[in-house]
PDB file of C-alpha atoms in Angstrom:
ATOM      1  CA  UNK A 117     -31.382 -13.663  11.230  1.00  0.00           C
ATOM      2  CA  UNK A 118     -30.695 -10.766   8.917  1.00  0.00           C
ATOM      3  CA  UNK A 119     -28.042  -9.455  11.068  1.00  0.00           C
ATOM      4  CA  UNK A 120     -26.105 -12.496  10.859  1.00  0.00           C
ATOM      5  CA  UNK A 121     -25.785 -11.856   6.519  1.00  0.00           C
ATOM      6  CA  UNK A 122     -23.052 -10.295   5.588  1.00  0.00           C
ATOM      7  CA  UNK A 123     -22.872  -7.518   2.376  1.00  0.00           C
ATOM      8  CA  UNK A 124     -19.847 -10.261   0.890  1.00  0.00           C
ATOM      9  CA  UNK A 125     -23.542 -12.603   0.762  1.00  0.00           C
ATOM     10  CA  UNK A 126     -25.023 -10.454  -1.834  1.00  0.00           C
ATOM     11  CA  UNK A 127     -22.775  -7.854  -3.291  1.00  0.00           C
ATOM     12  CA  UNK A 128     -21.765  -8.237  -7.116  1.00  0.00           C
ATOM     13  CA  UNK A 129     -18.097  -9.451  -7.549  1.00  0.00           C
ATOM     14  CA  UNK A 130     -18.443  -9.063 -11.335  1.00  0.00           C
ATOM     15  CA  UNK A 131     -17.005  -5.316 -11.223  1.00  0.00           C
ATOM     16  CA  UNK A 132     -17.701  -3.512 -14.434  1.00  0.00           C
ATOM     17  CA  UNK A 133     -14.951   0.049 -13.425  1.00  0.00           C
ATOM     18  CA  UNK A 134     -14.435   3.013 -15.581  1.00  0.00           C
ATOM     19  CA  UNK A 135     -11.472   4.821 -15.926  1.00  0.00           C
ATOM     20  CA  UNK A 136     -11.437   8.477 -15.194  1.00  0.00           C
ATOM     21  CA  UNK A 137     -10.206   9.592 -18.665  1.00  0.00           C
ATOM     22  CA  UNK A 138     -12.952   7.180 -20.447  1.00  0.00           C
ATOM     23  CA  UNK A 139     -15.796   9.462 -22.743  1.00  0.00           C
ATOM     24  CA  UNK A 140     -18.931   9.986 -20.851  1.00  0.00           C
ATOM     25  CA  UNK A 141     -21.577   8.662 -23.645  1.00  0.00           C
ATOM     26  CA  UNK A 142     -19.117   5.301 -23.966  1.00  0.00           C
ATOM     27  CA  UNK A 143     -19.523   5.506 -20.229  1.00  0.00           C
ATOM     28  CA  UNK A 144     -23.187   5.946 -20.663  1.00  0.00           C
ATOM     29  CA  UNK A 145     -23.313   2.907 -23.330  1.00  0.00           C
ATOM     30  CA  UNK A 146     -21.208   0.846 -20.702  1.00  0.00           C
ATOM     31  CA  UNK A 147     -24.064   1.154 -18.105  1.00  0.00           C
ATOM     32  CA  UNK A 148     -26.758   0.648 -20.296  1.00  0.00           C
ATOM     33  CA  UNK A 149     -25.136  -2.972 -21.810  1.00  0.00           C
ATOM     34  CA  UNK A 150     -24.602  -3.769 -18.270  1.00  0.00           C
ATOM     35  CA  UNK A 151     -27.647  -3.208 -17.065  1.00  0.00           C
ATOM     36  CA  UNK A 152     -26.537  -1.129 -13.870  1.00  0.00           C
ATOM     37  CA  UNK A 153     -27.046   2.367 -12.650  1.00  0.00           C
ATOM     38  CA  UNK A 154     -23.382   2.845 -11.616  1.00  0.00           C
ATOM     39  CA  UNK A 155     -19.816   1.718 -11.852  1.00  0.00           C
ATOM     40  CA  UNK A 156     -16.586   2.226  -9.776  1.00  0.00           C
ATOM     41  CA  UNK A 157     -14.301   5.079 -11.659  1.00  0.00           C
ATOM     42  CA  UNK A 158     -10.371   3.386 -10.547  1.00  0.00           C
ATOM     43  CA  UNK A 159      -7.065   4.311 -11.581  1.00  0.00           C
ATOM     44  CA  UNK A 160      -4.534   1.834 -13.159  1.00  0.00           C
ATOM     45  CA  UNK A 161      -3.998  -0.104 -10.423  1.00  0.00           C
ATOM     46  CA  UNK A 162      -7.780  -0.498  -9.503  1.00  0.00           C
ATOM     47  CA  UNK A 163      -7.422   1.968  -6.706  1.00  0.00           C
ATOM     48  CA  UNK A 164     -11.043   3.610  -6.407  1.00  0.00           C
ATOM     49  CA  UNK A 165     -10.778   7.502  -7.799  1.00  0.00           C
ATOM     50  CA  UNK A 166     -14.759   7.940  -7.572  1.00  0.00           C
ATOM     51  CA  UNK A 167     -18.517   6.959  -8.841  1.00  0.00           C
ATOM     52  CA  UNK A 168     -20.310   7.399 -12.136  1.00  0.00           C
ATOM     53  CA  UNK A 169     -23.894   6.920 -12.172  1.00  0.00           C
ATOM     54  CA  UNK A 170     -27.258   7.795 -13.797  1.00  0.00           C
ATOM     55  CA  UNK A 171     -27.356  10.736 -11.257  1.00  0.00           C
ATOM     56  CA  UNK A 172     -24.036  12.055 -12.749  1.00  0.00           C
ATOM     57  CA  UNK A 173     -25.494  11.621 -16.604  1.00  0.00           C
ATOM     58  CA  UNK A 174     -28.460  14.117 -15.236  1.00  0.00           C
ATOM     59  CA  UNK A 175     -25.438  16.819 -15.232  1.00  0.00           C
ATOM     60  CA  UNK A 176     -24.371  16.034 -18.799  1.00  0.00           C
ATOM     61  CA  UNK A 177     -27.691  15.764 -19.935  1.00  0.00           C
ATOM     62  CA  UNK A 178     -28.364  19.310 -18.445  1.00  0.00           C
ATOM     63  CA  UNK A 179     -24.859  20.861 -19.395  1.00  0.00           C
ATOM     64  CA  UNK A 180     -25.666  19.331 -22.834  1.00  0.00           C
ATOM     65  CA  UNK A 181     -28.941  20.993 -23.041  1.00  0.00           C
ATOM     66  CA  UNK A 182     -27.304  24.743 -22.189  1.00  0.00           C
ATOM     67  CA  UNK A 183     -24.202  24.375 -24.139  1.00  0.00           C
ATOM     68  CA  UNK A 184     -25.834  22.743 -27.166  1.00  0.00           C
ATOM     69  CA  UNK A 185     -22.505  19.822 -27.472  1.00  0.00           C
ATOM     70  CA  UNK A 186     -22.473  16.935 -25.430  1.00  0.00           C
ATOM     71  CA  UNK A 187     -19.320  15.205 -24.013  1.00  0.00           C
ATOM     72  CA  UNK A 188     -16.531  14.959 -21.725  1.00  0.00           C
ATOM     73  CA  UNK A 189     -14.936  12.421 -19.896  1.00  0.00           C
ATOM     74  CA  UNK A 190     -16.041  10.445 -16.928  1.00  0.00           C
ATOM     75  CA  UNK A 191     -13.788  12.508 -14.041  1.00  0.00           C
ATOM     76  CA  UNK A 192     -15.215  15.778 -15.339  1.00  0.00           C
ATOM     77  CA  UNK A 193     -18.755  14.245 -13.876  1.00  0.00           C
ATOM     78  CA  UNK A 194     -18.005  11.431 -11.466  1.00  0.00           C
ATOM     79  CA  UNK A 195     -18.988  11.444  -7.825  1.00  0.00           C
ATOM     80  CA  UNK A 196     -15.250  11.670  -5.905  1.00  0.00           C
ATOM     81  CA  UNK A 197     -16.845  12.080  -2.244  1.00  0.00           C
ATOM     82  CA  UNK A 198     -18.025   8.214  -2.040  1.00  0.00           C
ATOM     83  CA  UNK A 199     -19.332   5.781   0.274  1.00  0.00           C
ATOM     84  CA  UNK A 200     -17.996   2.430   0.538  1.00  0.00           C
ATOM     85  CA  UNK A 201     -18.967  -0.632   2.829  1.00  0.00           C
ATOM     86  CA  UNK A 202     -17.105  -3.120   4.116  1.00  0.00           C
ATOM     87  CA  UNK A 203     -17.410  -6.319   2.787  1.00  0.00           C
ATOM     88  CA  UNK A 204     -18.068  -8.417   6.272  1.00  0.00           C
ATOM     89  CA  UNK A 205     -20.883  -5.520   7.201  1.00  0.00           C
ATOM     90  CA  UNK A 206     -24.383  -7.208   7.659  1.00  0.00           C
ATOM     91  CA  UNK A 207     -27.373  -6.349   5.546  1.00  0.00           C
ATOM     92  CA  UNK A 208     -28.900  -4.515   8.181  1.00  0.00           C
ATOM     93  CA  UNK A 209     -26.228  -1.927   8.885  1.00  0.00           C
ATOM     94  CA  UNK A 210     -26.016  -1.670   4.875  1.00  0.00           C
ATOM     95  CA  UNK A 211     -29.987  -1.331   4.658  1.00  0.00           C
ATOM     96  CA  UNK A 212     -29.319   1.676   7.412  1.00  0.00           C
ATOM     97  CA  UNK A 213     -26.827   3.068   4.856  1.00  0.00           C
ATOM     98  CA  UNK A 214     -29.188   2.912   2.000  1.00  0.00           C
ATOM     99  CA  UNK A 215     -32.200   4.916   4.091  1.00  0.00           C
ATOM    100  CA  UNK A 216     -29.641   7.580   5.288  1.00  0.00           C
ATOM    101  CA  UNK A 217     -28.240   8.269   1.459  1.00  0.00           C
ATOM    102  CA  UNK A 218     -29.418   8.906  -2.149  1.00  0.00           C
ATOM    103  CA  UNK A 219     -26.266   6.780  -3.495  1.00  0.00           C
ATOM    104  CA  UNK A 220     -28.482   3.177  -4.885  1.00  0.00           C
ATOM    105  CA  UNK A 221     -24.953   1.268  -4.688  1.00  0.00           C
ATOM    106  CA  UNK A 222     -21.938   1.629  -2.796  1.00  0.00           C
ATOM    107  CA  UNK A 223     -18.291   0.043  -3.669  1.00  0.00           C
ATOM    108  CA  UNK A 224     -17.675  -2.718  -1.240  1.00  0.00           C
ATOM    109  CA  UNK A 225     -13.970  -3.064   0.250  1.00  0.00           C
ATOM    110  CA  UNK A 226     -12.079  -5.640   1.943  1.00  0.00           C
ATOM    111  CA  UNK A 227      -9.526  -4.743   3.886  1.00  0.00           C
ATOM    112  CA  UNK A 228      -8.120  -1.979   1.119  1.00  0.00           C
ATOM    113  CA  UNK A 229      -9.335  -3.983  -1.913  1.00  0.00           C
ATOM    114  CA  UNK A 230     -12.280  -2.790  -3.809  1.00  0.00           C
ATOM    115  CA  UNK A 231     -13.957  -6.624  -4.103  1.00  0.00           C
ATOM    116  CA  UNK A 232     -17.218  -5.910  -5.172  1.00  0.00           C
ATOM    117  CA  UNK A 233     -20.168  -3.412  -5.370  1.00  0.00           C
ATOM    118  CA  UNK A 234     -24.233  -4.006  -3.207  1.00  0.00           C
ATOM    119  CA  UNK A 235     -27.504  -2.571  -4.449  1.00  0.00           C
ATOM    120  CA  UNK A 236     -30.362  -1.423  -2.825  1.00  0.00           C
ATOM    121  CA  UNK A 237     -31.826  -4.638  -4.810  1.00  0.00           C
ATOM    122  CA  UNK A 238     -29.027  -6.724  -3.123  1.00  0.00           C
ATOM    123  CA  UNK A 239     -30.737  -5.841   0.362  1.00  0.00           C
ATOM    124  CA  UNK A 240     -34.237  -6.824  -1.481  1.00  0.00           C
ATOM    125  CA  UNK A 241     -32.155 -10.830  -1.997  1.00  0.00           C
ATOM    126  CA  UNK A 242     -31.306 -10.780   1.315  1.00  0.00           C
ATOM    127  CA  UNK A 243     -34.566  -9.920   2.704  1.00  0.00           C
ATOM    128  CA  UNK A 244     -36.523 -12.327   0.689  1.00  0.00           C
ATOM    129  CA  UNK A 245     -34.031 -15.232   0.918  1.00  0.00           C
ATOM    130  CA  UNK A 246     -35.043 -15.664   4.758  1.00  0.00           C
ATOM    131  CA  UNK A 247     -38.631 -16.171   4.256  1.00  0.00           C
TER     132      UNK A 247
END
């Protein structure tokens, strides 16, 4: 049953993307209105350039504590080696994703579009709308 849901089931298709020259703490800020624990960093034309998540703020935070000034811009600190799904991938090859990473969301693709973005807690839905 749970191979037959697809990641395009439960991913978010509200994107909330940051651009690579945005400042990190408005970046920070951005998450924390959002409620989410990353976004997709694109380029003009939406193209995906990277990641920024709370993992990435842990640098800042750090670099902010040893160089006593906090701030930079969101390419400085963004993930740029990133994971992405496919949209028509089933919950159970995305749930195998999620136990062989760190990453708690991955972009989600179709074809070369970035449509969307999954959560572990999107997996946690799909589970629990089968019982």
């Amino acid at each position: 049953m749970l191979a037959k849901i697809t990641v395009a089931d439960y991913m978010s298709k509200r994107l909330v993307t940051l651009a690579k020259d945005a400042d990190v703490i408005d970046a920070v800020k951005k998450l924390l209105d959002h409620k989410i624990t990353s976004a997709p960093v694109v380029d003009q034309v939406g193209r995906l350039l990277g990641m920024f998540s709370e993992k990435d703020v842990m640098n800042i935070v750090l670099e902010a504590s040893y160089n006593q000034s906090m701030g930079g811009k969101v390419g400085d600190y963004m993930t740029k080696q990133v994971i992405t799904v496919d949209a028509e991938s089933s919950i159970v090859d995305l749930a195998e994703k999620f136990q062989q990473s760190t990453v708690r969301s991955f972009p989600v693709f179709q074809d070369d579009d970035l449509v969307g973005i999954v959560s572990r807690t999107d997996v946690l839905r799909a589970l629990a709308s089968i019982h």
